[in-house]
Short mmCIF file of C-alpha atoms and ligand atoms in Angstrom, two decimals:
data_model
loop_
_atom_site.label_atom_id
_atom_site.label_comp_id
_atom_site.label_asym_id
_atom_site.label_seq_id
_atom_site.Cartn_x
_atom_site.Cartn_y
_atom_site.Cartn_z
CA UNK A 1055 28.95 29.07 18.99
CA UNK A 1056 32.22 28.73 17.22
CA UNK A 1057 32.33 28.18 13.47
CA UNK A 1058 31.54 24.47 13.77
CA UNK A 1059 28.24 25.11 15.56
CA UNK A 1060 27.09 27.93 13.28
CA UNK A 1061 27.96 26.11 10.06
CA UNK A 1062 26.31 22.89 11.27
CA UNK A 1063 23.10 24.77 12.14
CA UNK A 1064 23.09 26.35 8.66
CA UNK A 1065 23.54 22.99 6.93
CA UNK A 1066 20.72 21.43 8.99
CA UNK A 1067 18.45 24.30 7.98
CA UNK A 1068 19.36 23.93 4.31
CA UNK A 1069 18.58 20.19 4.59
CA UNK A 1070 15.10 20.94 5.96
CA UNK A 1071 13.77 24.04 4.16
CA UNK A 1072 11.19 23.91 1.40
CA UNK A 1073 12.40 24.12 -2.20
CA UNK A 1074 10.98 27.60 -2.63
CA UNK A 1075 13.01 28.74 0.40
CA UNK A 1076 16.22 27.34 -1.07
CA UNK A 1077 15.60 29.20 -4.32
CA UNK A 1078 14.71 32.43 -2.53
CA UNK A 1079 17.77 32.55 -0.28
CA UNK A 1080 20.14 31.28 -2.98
CA UNK A 1081 19.15 34.30 -5.01
CA UNK A 1082 19.31 36.76 -2.11
CA UNK A 1083 22.72 35.43 -1.04
CA UNK A 1084 24.07 35.10 -4.61
CA UNK A 1085 25.02 31.47 -4.10
CA UNK A 1086 23.33 28.65 -6.00
CA UNK A 1087 25.18 25.81 -4.26
CA UNK A 1088 24.13 23.70 -1.26
CA UNK A 1089 26.44 25.90 0.85
CA UNK A 1090 24.36 29.07 0.46
CA UNK A 1091 23.49 29.25 4.19
CA UNK A 1092 26.64 27.57 5.56
CA UNK A 1093 28.79 30.03 3.63
CA UNK A 1094 27.34 33.04 5.47
CA UNK A 1095 26.82 31.46 8.92
CA UNK A 1096 29.94 32.98 10.53
CA UNK A 1097 29.89 36.30 8.68
CA UNK A 1098 28.38 38.12 11.69
CA UNK A 1099 31.32 37.04 13.86
CA UNK A 1100 33.81 38.19 11.23
CA UNK A 1101 32.50 41.77 11.31
CA UNK A 1102 31.75 42.28 15.01
CA UNK A 1103 35.26 43.49 15.86
CA UNK A 1104 35.62 45.76 12.82
CA UNK A 1105 34.97 49.46 13.09
CA UNK A 1106 31.94 49.44 10.81
CA UNK A 1107 30.55 46.24 12.32
CA UNK A 1108 30.81 47.37 15.92
CA UNK A 1109 27.12 48.34 16.00
CA UNK A 1110 26.34 44.60 16.01
CA UNK A 1111 28.54 43.42 18.87
CA UNK A 1112 25.72 43.15 21.44
CA UNK A 1113 23.40 41.39 18.99
CA UNK A 1114 24.99 37.98 19.64
CA UNK A 1115 23.65 37.50 23.18
CA UNK A 1116 21.23 38.59 25.91
CA UNK A 1117 22.60 38.92 29.45
CA UNK A 1118 19.95 37.24 31.62
CA UNK A 1119 20.34 38.73 35.10
CA UNK A 1120 19.22 35.59 36.90
CA UNK A 1121 20.85 33.75 39.80
CA UNK A 1122 21.97 30.24 38.84
CA UNK A 1123 21.57 27.56 40.01
CA UNK A 1124 18.77 28.79 42.34
CA UNK A 1125 16.86 30.72 39.68
CA UNK A 1126 17.10 30.84 35.89
CA UNK A 1127 15.05 32.99 33.52
CA UNK A 1128 15.29 35.73 30.90
CA UNK A 1129 13.24 38.93 30.88
CA UNK A 1130 13.29 40.97 27.68
CA UNK A 1131 12.74 44.36 29.35
CA UNK A 1132 15.21 43.67 32.17
CA UNK A 1133 17.92 42.00 30.11
CA UNK A 1134 18.02 43.48 26.59
CA UNK A 1135 20.49 46.38 26.52
CA UNK A 1136 19.43 49.79 25.13
CA UNK A 1137 21.59 49.22 22.06
CA UNK A 1138 20.17 45.76 21.46
CA UNK A 1139 20.52 42.06 22.15
CA UNK A 1140 20.02 38.83 20.25
CA UNK A 1141 16.24 38.98 20.72
CA UNK A 1142 15.81 42.52 19.38
CA UNK A 1143 18.30 41.78 16.59
CA UNK A 1144 16.24 38.78 15.44
CA UNK A 1145 13.17 41.00 15.37
CA UNK A 1146 14.93 43.78 13.48
CA UNK A 1147 16.57 41.62 10.83
CA UNK A 1148 13.45 39.47 10.37
CA UNK A 1149 11.43 42.62 9.69
CA UNK A 1150 14.11 43.76 7.21
CA UNK A 1151 13.81 40.43 5.38
CA UNK A 1152 10.04 40.95 5.22
CA UNK A 1153 10.40 44.44 3.75
CA UNK A 1154 10.51 44.07 -0.04
CA UNK A 1155 11.16 47.80 -0.42
CA UNK A 1156 14.54 47.71 1.31
CA UNK A 1157 17.73 47.80 -0.73
CA UNK A 1158 18.84 44.29 -1.73
CA UNK A 1159 22.16 44.70 0.13
CA UNK A 1160 20.25 45.41 3.34
CA UNK A 1161 18.10 42.30 2.92
CA UNK A 1162 21.20 40.28 2.03
CA UNK A 1163 22.83 41.44 5.26
CA UNK A 1164 19.63 40.78 7.24
CA UNK A 1165 19.64 37.17 5.96
CA UNK A 1166 23.22 36.70 7.14
CA UNK A 1167 22.36 38.08 10.59
CA UNK A 1168 19.23 35.93 11.01
CA UNK A 1169 21.12 32.74 10.07
CA UNK A 1170 23.76 33.56 12.70
CA UNK A 1171 21.58 34.83 15.56
CA UNK A 1172 19.10 31.94 15.50
CA UNK A 1173 22.23 29.88 16.17
CA UNK A 1174 23.61 32.04 18.98
CA UNK A 1175 20.34 32.19 20.95
CA UNK A 1176 20.52 28.38 21.32
CA UNK A 1177 23.93 28.52 23.10
CA UNK A 1178 23.02 28.66 26.82
CA UNK A 1179 25.92 30.98 27.71
CA UNK A 1180 24.71 33.49 25.09
CA UNK A 1181 21.63 33.83 27.31
CA UNK A 1182 23.37 34.46 30.64
CA UNK A 1183 24.91 37.46 32.41
CA UNK A 1184 27.26 35.69 34.88
CA UNK A 1185 30.89 36.58 34.05
CA UNK A 1186 29.81 37.95 30.64
CA UNK A 1187 28.36 34.66 29.48
CA UNK A 1188 31.11 32.68 31.20
CA UNK A 1189 33.94 34.52 29.42
CA UNK A 1190 35.43 35.53 32.77
CA UNK A 1191 35.52 32.02 34.27
CA UNK A 1192 38.75 30.07 33.83
CA UNK A 1193 38.45 26.29 33.61
CA UNK A 1194 40.62 23.40 32.48
CA UNK A 1195 40.06 21.42 29.32
CA UNK A 1196 42.25 18.39 28.78
CA UNK A 1197 44.77 20.01 31.11
CA UNK A 1198 44.87 23.40 29.36
CA UNK A 1199 43.30 26.61 30.57
CA UNK A 1200 40.28 27.94 28.66
CA UNK A 1201 37.34 30.12 29.54
CA UNK A 1202 33.98 28.46 30.14
CA UNK A 1203 32.32 30.30 27.26
CA UNK A 1204 34.81 28.88 24.79
CA UNK A 1205 34.29 25.37 26.15
CA UNK A 1206 30.54 25.64 25.42
CA UNK A 1207 31.03 27.48 22.09
CA UNK A 1208 33.58 25.04 20.66
CA UNK A 1209 35.52 22.55 22.81
CA UNK A 1210 32.66 20.21 23.70
CA UNK A 1211 31.36 19.92 20.12
CA UNK A 1212 34.88 19.46 18.72
CA UNK A 1213 35.58 16.65 21.21
CA UNK A 1214 32.25 14.98 20.36
CA UNK A 1215 33.00 15.00 16.65
CA UNK A 1216 36.68 14.19 16.60
CA UNK A 1217 38.34 14.35 13.20
CA UNK A 1218 40.62 17.06 11.90
CA UNK A 1219 39.66 20.33 13.58
CA UNK A 1220 40.89 22.35 10.60
CA UNK A 1221 38.28 20.82 8.29
CA UNK A 1222 35.43 22.81 9.81
CA UNK A 1223 33.07 22.74 6.81
CA UNK A 1224 33.58 18.98 6.33
CA UNK A 1225 33.00 18.27 10.01
CA UNK A 1226 29.94 20.52 10.09
CA UNK A 1227 28.49 18.91 6.97
CA UNK A 1228 28.94 15.45 8.49
CA UNK A 1229 27.41 16.48 11.84
CA UNK A 1230 24.50 18.19 10.08
CA UNK A 1231 23.79 15.05 8.04
CA UNK A 1232 23.66 12.98 11.26
CA UNK A 1233 21.45 15.46 13.11
CA UNK A 1234 19.12 15.84 10.11
CA UNK A 1235 18.65 12.06 10.12
CA UNK A 1236 17.96 12.11 13.88
CA UNK A 1237 15.32 14.82 13.29
CA UNK A 1238 13.65 13.09 10.34
CA UNK A 1239 13.70 9.47 11.51
CA UNK A 1240 15.82 9.06 14.65
CA UNK A 1241 15.90 10.07 18.30
CA UNK A 1242 14.44 13.57 17.71
CA UNK A 1243 11.65 12.48 15.34
CA UNK A 1244 8.86 12.52 17.93
CA UNK A 1245 9.84 15.61 19.89
CA UNK A 1246 10.89 17.84 17.00
CA UNK A 1247 7.37 18.93 16.00
CA UNK A 1248 7.01 20.57 19.43
CA UNK A 1249 10.18 22.61 18.78
CA UNK A 1250 7.96 24.93 16.71
CA UNK A 1251 5.45 25.53 19.54
CA UNK A 1252 4.78 29.23 20.01
CA UNK A 1253 6.57 30.19 16.79
CA UNK A 1254 4.86 33.20 15.20
CA UNK A 1255 6.29 35.28 12.39
CA UNK A 1256 4.21 38.22 13.61
CA UNK A 1257 5.77 37.98 17.08
CA UNK A 1258 9.52 37.57 16.62
CA UNK A 1259 10.22 38.79 20.17
CA UNK A 1260 7.78 36.34 21.77
CA UNK A 1261 9.13 33.56 19.59
CA UNK A 1262 12.78 34.19 20.31
CA UNK A 1263 12.05 34.67 24.03
CA UNK A 1264 10.70 31.09 24.07
CA UNK A 1265 13.99 29.96 22.51
CA UNK A 1266 15.99 32.13 24.92
CA UNK A 1267 14.26 30.84 28.06
CA UNK A 1268 14.69 27.25 26.96
CA UNK A 1269 18.39 27.83 26.31
CA UNK A 1270 18.90 29.72 29.57
CA UNK A 1271 17.30 26.88 31.59
CA UNK A 1272 20.39 24.78 30.82
CA UNK A 1273 22.45 27.36 32.74
CA UNK A 1274 20.90 26.07 35.97
CA UNK A 1275 20.80 22.37 35.05
CA UNK A 1276 24.02 21.78 33.08
CA UNK A 1277 26.27 24.86 32.88
CA UNK A 1278 26.30 25.82 36.60
CA UNK A 1279 24.61 22.87 38.36
CA UNK A 1280 26.53 23.78 41.56
CA UNK A 1281 26.73 27.52 40.93
CA UNK A 1282 29.32 29.65 39.10
CA UNK A 1283 31.90 29.63 41.92
CA UNK A 1284 32.11 25.83 42.00
CA UNK A 1285 33.17 25.48 38.36
CA UNK A 1286 36.22 27.78 38.31
CA UNK A 1287 39.43 25.80 37.88
CA UNK A 1288 37.67 22.47 37.31
CA UNK A 1289 38.63 19.99 34.59
CA UNK A 1290 35.59 19.83 32.28
CA UNK A 1291 36.61 17.25 29.65
CA UNK A 1292 35.43 14.32 31.82
CA UNK A 1293 32.05 13.89 33.54
CA UNK A 1294 31.02 17.50 32.87
CA UNK A 1295 31.59 16.89 29.14
CA UNK A 1296 29.49 13.70 29.25
CA UNK A 1297 26.53 15.62 30.70
CA UNK A 1298 26.93 18.66 28.45
CA UNK A 1299 27.38 16.87 25.10
CA UNK A 1300 23.73 15.75 24.68
CA UNK A 1301 22.54 19.28 25.52
CA UNK A 1302 24.77 20.78 22.84
CA UNK A 1303 23.66 18.21 20.30
CA UNK A 1304 20.00 18.95 21.07
CA UNK A 1305 20.46 22.74 20.97
CA UNK A 1306 22.27 22.59 17.61
CA UNK A 1307 19.57 20.30 16.16
CA UNK A 1308 16.80 22.59 17.44
CA UNK A 1309 18.50 25.71 16.11
CA UNK A 1310 18.79 24.20 12.62
CA UNK A 1311 15.19 22.96 12.64
CA UNK A 1312 13.85 26.31 13.86
CA UNK A 1313 15.99 28.29 11.41
CA UNK A 1314 14.55 26.23 8.54
CA UNK A 1315 10.99 26.83 9.74
CA UNK A 1316 11.62 30.57 10.27
CA UNK A 1317 13.05 31.00 6.77
CA UNK A 1318 10.09 29.02 5.34
CA UNK A 1319 7.67 31.39 7.11
CA UNK A 1320 9.50 34.43 5.72
CA UNK A 1321 9.42 33.09 2.16
CA UNK A 1322 5.77 32.08 2.57
CA UNK A 1323 4.92 35.66 3.53
CA UNK A 1324 6.91 37.18 0.67
CA UNK A 1325 5.31 35.10 -2.10
N1 LIG B 2676 23.74 48.77 9.05
C1 LIG B 2676 24.48 48.03 8.18
N2 LIG B 2676 25.75 48.40 7.87
C2 LIG B 2676 26.27 49.51 8.44
C3 LIG B 2676 25.53 50.26 9.36
C4 LIG B 2676 24.25 49.87 9.64
O1 LIG B 2676 24.01 47.02 7.71
N3 LIG B 2676 27.54 49.82 8.13
C5 LIG B 2676 22.38 48.31 9.31
C6 LIG B 2676 22.18 47.88 10.71
C7 LIG B 2676 20.80 48.34 11.05
C8 LIG B 2676 20.51 49.44 10.07
O2 LIG B 2676 21.52 49.38 9.06
O3 LIG B 2676 19.90 47.28 10.81
C9 LIG B 2676 20.48 50.77 10.69
O4 LIG B 2676 21.68 50.91 11.41
P1 LIG B 2676 22.06 52.30 12.07
O5 LIG B 2676 20.82 52.79 12.72
O6 LIG B 2676 23.15 51.89 13.03
O7 LIG B 2676 22.55 53.13 10.93
N1 LIG B 2677 27.20 42.89 0.81
C1 LIG B 2677 26.78 43.32 2.03
N2 LIG B 2677 27.67 43.82 2.93
C2 LIG B 2677 28.95 43.92 2.59
C3 LIG B 2677 29.40 43.48 1.33
C4 LIG B 2677 28.50 42.97 0.44
O1 LIG B 2677 25.59 43.23 2.32
N3 LIG B 2677 29.79 44.43 3.48
C5 LIG B 2677 26.19 42.37 -0.08
C6 LIG B 2677 26.10 43.06 -1.39
C7 LIG B 2677 25.63 41.97 -2.31
C8 LIG B 2677 26.12 40.68 -1.64
O2 LIG B 2677 26.51 41.01 -0.32
O3 LIG B 2677 24.20 41.95 -2.29
C9 LIG B 2677 27.27 40.02 -2.34
O4 LIG B 2677 28.33 40.89 -2.25
P1 LIG B 2677 29.69 40.53 -2.98
O5 LIG B 2677 29.37 40.63 -4.44
O6 LIG B 2677 30.63 41.59 -2.49
O7 LIG B 2677 30.03 39.14 -2.54
N1 LIG B 2678 29.40 36.97 24.79
C1 LIG B 2678 28.26 36.61 25.47
N2 LIG B 2678 27.79 37.37 26.48
C2 LIG B 2678 28.42 38.50 26.83
C3 LIG B 2678 29.61 38.89 26.16
C4 LIG B 2678 30.07 38.09 25.13
O1 LIG B 2678 27.66 35.57 25.15
N3 LIG B 2678 27.93 39.25 27.80
C5 LIG B 2678 29.91 36.10 23.72
C6 LIG B 2678 30.10 36.68 22.36
C7 LIG B 2678 31.24 35.83 21.83
C8 LIG B 2678 32.07 35.53 23.05
O2 LIG B 2678 31.16 35.64 24.16
O3 LIG B 2678 30.76 34.58 21.33
C9 LIG B 2678 33.28 36.40 23.26
O4 LIG B 2678 32.85 37.73 23.27
P1 LIG B 2678 33.85 38.97 23.41
O5 LIG B 2678 34.90 38.73 22.40
O6 LIG B 2678 32.98 40.16 23.11
O7 LIG B 2678 34.33 38.91 24.82
ZN1 LIG B 2679 29.96 32.46 21.98
ZN1 LIG B 2680 27.85 35.15 17.35
#
């Protein structure tokens, strides 16, 4: 996701966590405001192109070697690179958060990575190998050329929300408030409890593979419904946008809800 998606997911999580979780992460992240998660949500993207942060560049995605639209699916052993992927990164940084003996700066960094990667695994194109998660596919968006990955990371959500694109934190806060209401008492109220099915703190790989497979299924149904070749050069801000927008809304809501529950489990274990 772009900044808007990551910050929205963080605000949803901070709306839903238990009080003890707020206190715990406010202390770990040295931020006692309501922005303690939102303020670190894009940190992992800010370091991935730096020399010291390069070790983390593959942690943002897993390249599912499937064959959309005929077959979708992720396989941890087949698809996670030797130097890591979003699934192994979630396991690694969750275990660092659970290790009270680690240096505080390591656990601080682990918190920032977990907040970010729970977001990324819910972006369907972060769970797909074709054209490096769609980065190599040129499409049109309101008449301008973009790559498909960027359209799913940012353009669709920005069009949905409207408003001034420069006010990312304001827009994210507003979107998070709406989605939190939909989760608590609106269109997601009934289904949201099932979003935690299969979630086990002792099996971070199994848990995040459930999230990854769910995300990747949208590659066949909504990202490449007619296959990757058919989408190149198409204008996506019309009917394609109308079909994709509800998927993005749902994936952002789920990511925030699951992040809250995951952080609650971590704090529950530590206390
Ligand atoms: N690490 C870090 N900052 C660095 C280098 C590494 O936070 N500049 C973290 C990432 C891994 C852990 O330390 O979780 C071990 O990394 P490595 O094996 O690459 O040293
Ligand atoms: N920190 C970190 N990685 C960095 C810089 C800082 O993990 N590259 C940690 C150290 C502190 C926390 O973030 O625990 C706050 O750092 P600062 O006081 O620099 O904001
Ligand atoms: N990305 C991805 N899958 C890949 C490669 C990259 O999902 N196989 C993501 C990470 C960034 C974006 O695409 O969000 C751009 O990555 P890069 O700048 O590394 O091309
Ligand atoms: Zn992306
Ligand atoms: Zn990322």
